[in-house]
Short mmCIF file of C-alpha atoms and ligand atoms in Angstrom, two decimals:
data_model
loop_
_atom_site.label_atom_id
_atom_site.label_comp_id
_atom_site.label_asym_id
_atom_site.label_seq_id
_atom_site.Cartn_x
_atom_site.Cartn_y
_atom_site.Cartn_z
CA MET Q 569 97.32 83.61 97.04
CA ALA Q 570 95.83 85.81 94.31
CA GLU Q 571 92.13 86.50 94.52
CA ARG Q 572 90.41 84.94 91.57
CA LEU Q 573 87.22 85.97 89.85
CA ILE Q 574 85.54 83.99 87.09
CA ILE Q 575 84.02 85.99 84.22
CA GLY Q 576 81.61 84.07 82.00
CA MET Q 577 80.48 85.75 78.80
CA SER Q 578 77.41 84.30 77.10
CA GLY Q 579 75.57 85.32 73.95
CA ALA Q 580 73.13 87.92 75.21
CA SER Q 581 73.41 91.47 73.98
CA GLY Q 582 75.90 93.43 76.08
CA ALA Q 583 79.39 92.41 74.95
CA PRO Q 584 80.70 95.93 75.80
CA LEU Q 585 79.92 95.12 79.46
CA THR Q 586 82.39 92.22 79.44
CA VAL Q 587 85.09 94.32 77.82
CA GLU Q 588 84.56 97.18 80.26
CA LEU Q 589 84.53 94.80 83.24
CA LEU Q 590 87.82 93.23 82.18
CA ARG Q 591 89.34 96.69 81.62
CA GLN Q 592 88.20 97.96 85.00
CA LEU Q 593 89.55 94.87 86.74
CA ARG Q 594 92.88 95.24 85.02
CA GLU Q 595 93.24 98.94 85.67
CA ARG Q 596 91.78 99.21 89.16
CA HIS Q 597 92.21 95.74 90.64
CA PRO Q 598 95.36 94.16 89.26
CA GLU Q 599 95.47 92.04 92.41
CA VAL Q 600 92.42 90.13 91.14
CA GLU Q 601 93.16 87.28 88.76
CA SER Q 602 90.38 87.19 86.14
CA HIS Q 603 89.45 83.86 84.60
CA LEU Q 604 87.51 84.37 81.36
CA VAL Q 605 85.31 81.85 79.59
CA VAL Q 606 83.31 82.77 76.46
CA THR Q 607 80.50 80.84 74.77
CA ARG Q 608 80.33 80.41 71.01
CA SER Q 609 77.35 82.78 70.73
CA ALA Q 610 79.22 85.41 72.71
CA GLY Q 611 81.79 85.42 69.92
CA ALA Q 612 78.99 86.53 67.57
CA THR Q 613 77.72 89.28 69.89
CA LEU Q 614 81.26 90.54 70.43
CA GLU Q 615 81.67 90.89 66.68
CA ALA Q 616 78.31 92.63 66.32
CA GLU Q 617 78.67 95.01 69.25
CA CYS Q 618 82.37 95.80 69.79
CA ASP Q 619 85.35 96.96 67.84
CA ILE Q 620 87.76 94.54 69.44
CA THR Q 621 88.45 90.98 68.44
CA LEU Q 622 88.06 87.90 70.61
CA GLU Q 623 91.86 87.63 70.74
CA GLN Q 624 92.12 91.20 72.01
CA MET Q 625 89.46 90.56 74.63
CA LYS Q 626 91.17 87.38 75.80
CA ALA Q 627 94.34 89.43 76.32
CA LEU Q 628 92.48 91.62 78.84
CA ALA Q 629 91.94 88.61 81.13
CA SER Q 630 94.58 87.08 83.37
CA VAL Q 631 93.62 83.56 82.29
CA TRP Q 632 91.48 82.47 79.37
CA HIS Q 633 89.64 79.13 79.31
CA ASP Q 634 88.16 77.32 76.32
CA ASN Q 635 84.44 76.73 76.91
CA ASP Q 636 84.88 73.08 75.94
CA ALA Q 637 87.71 72.53 78.44
CA ILE Q 638 85.50 70.85 80.98
CA GLY Q 639 88.58 69.76 82.99
CA ALA Q 640 89.84 73.32 83.53
CA SER Q 641 90.72 74.63 86.99
CA ILE Q 642 87.48 76.61 87.33
CA ALA Q 643 85.48 73.41 86.83
CA SER Q 644 86.49 72.25 90.31
CA GLY Q 645 85.30 73.48 93.67
CA SER Q 646 88.80 72.88 95.07
CA PHE Q 647 90.00 75.81 92.96
CA LYS Q 648 89.14 78.69 95.28
CA THR Q 649 87.59 81.82 93.78
CA LEU Q 650 85.69 84.87 94.97
CA GLY Q 651 82.85 83.70 92.74
CA MET Q 652 81.62 84.31 89.24
CA ILE Q 653 80.02 86.99 87.11
CA VAL Q 654 78.09 85.94 84.01
CA VAL Q 655 78.11 89.06 81.88
CA PRO Q 656 76.06 89.33 79.83
CA CYS Q 657 73.93 86.35 80.77
CA SER Q 658 71.60 84.91 78.11
CA MET Q 659 68.29 83.30 78.91
CA LYS Q 660 69.67 80.01 77.62
CA THR Q 661 72.54 80.21 80.07
CA VAL Q 662 70.14 81.06 82.92
CA ALA Q 663 68.16 77.92 81.97
CA GLY Q 664 71.34 75.86 82.05
CA ILE Q 665 72.30 77.21 85.45
CA VAL Q 666 68.95 76.62 87.16
CA SER Q 667 68.63 73.11 85.75
CA GLY Q 668 72.21 72.13 86.58
CA TYR Q 669 72.76 71.13 82.94
CA SER Q 670 76.48 71.85 82.90
CA ASP Q 671 77.47 70.83 79.38
CA ASN Q 672 80.06 73.56 78.92
CA LEU Q 673 82.73 75.12 81.12
CA LEU Q 674 80.80 78.33 81.76
CA LEU Q 675 77.81 76.39 83.06
CA ARG Q 676 79.99 74.04 85.08
CA ALA Q 677 81.81 76.95 86.72
CA ALA Q 678 78.47 78.54 87.66
CA ASP Q 679 77.28 75.18 89.02
CA VAL Q 680 80.43 74.98 91.13
CA CYS Q 681 79.76 78.47 92.56
CA LEU Q 682 76.27 77.39 93.60
CA LYS Q 683 77.42 74.14 95.17
CA GLU Q 684 80.28 75.82 96.99
CA ARG Q 685 78.00 78.67 98.08
CA ARG Q 686 80.16 81.25 96.32
CA LYS Q 687 78.83 84.45 94.90
CA LEU Q 688 77.22 84.16 91.48
CA VAL Q 689 76.13 87.35 89.75
CA LEU Q 690 74.02 87.09 86.60
CA VAL Q 691 73.92 90.20 84.42
CA ALA Q 692 70.84 88.81 82.73
CA ARG Q 693 69.64 90.52 79.56
CA GLU Q 694 66.55 90.00 77.46
CA THR Q 695 63.53 92.10 76.65
CA PRO Q 696 60.69 91.56 77.00
CA LEU Q 697 61.01 88.75 79.51
CA SER Q 698 58.79 85.72 78.92
CA THR Q 699 57.21 83.76 81.74
CA VAL Q 700 59.86 81.07 81.19
CA HIS Q 701 62.64 83.66 81.58
CA LEU Q 702 61.03 85.12 84.69
CA ARG Q 703 60.51 81.66 86.20
CA ASN Q 704 64.15 80.74 85.57
CA LEU Q 705 65.44 84.05 86.94
CA TYR Q 706 63.30 83.64 90.02
CA GLU Q 707 64.66 80.12 90.46
CA ALA Q 708 68.25 81.36 90.03
CA SER Q 709 67.62 83.98 92.70
CA ARG Q 710 66.16 81.35 95.03
CA LEU Q 711 69.29 79.26 94.48
CA GLY Q 712 71.41 82.16 95.69
CA ALA Q 713 72.42 83.96 92.47
CA VAL Q 714 72.25 87.75 92.34
CA ILE Q 715 70.21 88.90 89.34
CA LEU Q 716 71.68 92.21 88.18
CA PRO Q 717 70.22 93.27 84.83
CA PRO Q 718 72.10 95.96 82.90
CA VAL Q 719 69.60 98.77 83.33
CA PRO Q 720 70.57 102.46 83.28
CA ALA Q 721 70.22 104.64 86.36
CA TYR Q 722 68.29 107.50 84.77
CA TYR Q 723 68.58 109.54 87.95
CA ARG Q 724 72.30 109.92 87.24
CA ARG Q 725 71.44 111.55 83.90
CA PRO Q 726 73.81 109.46 81.75
CA LEU Q 727 74.69 111.11 78.45
CA THR Q 728 76.36 108.21 76.67
CA LEU Q 729 76.06 104.45 76.34
CA GLU Q 730 79.62 104.22 77.68
CA GLU Q 731 78.47 105.89 80.91
CA CYS Q 732 75.60 103.39 81.24
CA THR Q 733 78.02 100.51 80.62
CA ALA Q 734 80.54 101.80 83.15
CA TYR Q 735 77.75 102.26 85.70
CA THR Q 736 76.51 98.68 85.35
CA VAL Q 737 80.06 97.39 85.65
CA ARG Q 738 80.60 99.39 88.86
CA ARG Q 739 77.41 97.93 90.29
CA VAL Q 740 78.58 94.44 89.37
CA LEU Q 741 82.00 94.97 90.95
CA GLY Q 742 80.25 96.38 94.00
CA GLN Q 743 78.83 92.90 94.58
CA PHE Q 744 82.41 91.87 95.31
CA ASP Q 745 83.31 95.08 97.18
CA LEU Q 746 85.53 96.12 94.29
CA ASP Q 747 83.84 99.48 93.58
CA ASP Q 748 86.15 101.59 95.67
CA ASP Q 749 86.03 105.03 94.08
CA GLY Q 750 83.34 107.00 95.77
CA TYR Q 751 80.65 105.84 93.38
CA GLU Q 752 78.10 105.61 96.17
CA TRP Q 753 74.91 107.57 95.78
CA GLN Q 754 74.98 110.34 98.36
CA GLY Q 755 71.27 111.01 98.30
CA MET Q 756 69.31 113.72 96.56
CA SER Q 757 70.11 117.27 97.47
CA THR Q 758 67.42 118.65 99.76
CA HIS Q 759 66.19 122.21 99.78
CA GLU Q 760 65.80 122.76 103.50
CA GLU Q 761 67.75 126.01 103.94
C1 FMN A 1129 73.20 89.83 68.18
C2 FMN A 1129 72.54 88.88 69.13
C3 FMN A 1129 71.94 89.34 70.27
C4 FMN A 1129 71.32 88.47 71.19
N1 FMN A 1129 70.76 88.98 72.31
C5 FMN A 1129 70.24 88.15 73.23
C6 FMN A 1129 69.80 88.66 74.50
O1 FMN A 1129 69.83 89.86 74.76
N2 FMN A 1129 69.34 87.79 75.40
C7 FMN A 1129 69.33 86.43 75.19
O2 FMN A 1129 68.91 85.70 76.08
N3 FMN A 1129 69.75 85.91 74.00
C8 FMN A 1129 70.21 86.73 73.04
N4 FMN A 1129 70.68 86.22 71.83
C9 FMN A 1129 70.53 84.79 71.57
C10 FMN A 1129 71.59 83.93 72.20
O3 FMN A 1129 72.87 84.25 71.66
C11 FMN A 1129 71.26 82.45 71.96
O4 FMN A 1129 70.11 82.07 72.68
C12 FMN A 1129 72.40 81.53 72.30
O5 FMN A 1129 71.99 80.20 72.06
C13 FMN A 1129 72.86 81.67 73.74
O6 FMN A 1129 73.85 80.70 73.99
P1 FMN A 1129 74.86 80.85 75.20
O7 FMN A 1129 74.05 81.14 76.43
O8 FMN A 1129 75.54 79.52 75.27
O9 FMN A 1129 75.79 81.93 74.87
C14 FMN A 1129 71.31 87.07 70.91
C15 FMN A 1129 71.91 86.59 69.77
C16 FMN A 1129 72.54 87.48 68.89
C17 FMN A 1129 73.24 86.94 67.66
#
């Protein structure tokens, strides 16, 4: 059976992360079946932040689900998956996840991951973070989600935004042991000789 991974895209800034994640999955892990679900607001961020259309992005996924299709396969725990990545994850979607208010397919799929004890990674993005955001992120972490904000690793001296995006995506895929290209940090060089 194909390994399946759910990708939820919500309306926080960071649409290039979703595109890069889908591209990396396609190129490096064709064995993984990606199931994409996109919120309405994410359509707006995609338009603002990327040069590809929603139709082109959908084509990068193995399966695309309408966010209103609450009866889709990924809405059921009996549909086995490796888990879910919400990338980028808005503060509204975090609130929906921690409250169990699953009024769209993305939220329902995340709810299913929590109830089935499957991995749920939230690439949560907002700045600055309010007390409400921090409380909800803390609660999501307590519930078992991994909070993985898209923050650059300055120690790698990235020169472009694309490098920062690719780095975050590798870290996200690493949560599912899908970062198999020697991307590990080997430690700082020491000067002991
Ligand atoms: C260009 C743009 C950037 C946004 N950036 C963020 C963000 O970084 N974080 C966030 O929580 N919301 C952000 N928002 C607001 C969300 O899109 C809004 O709260 C929306 O209701 C989220 O809905 P969703 O979680 O169903 O996608 C942004 C909106 C736009 C139009």
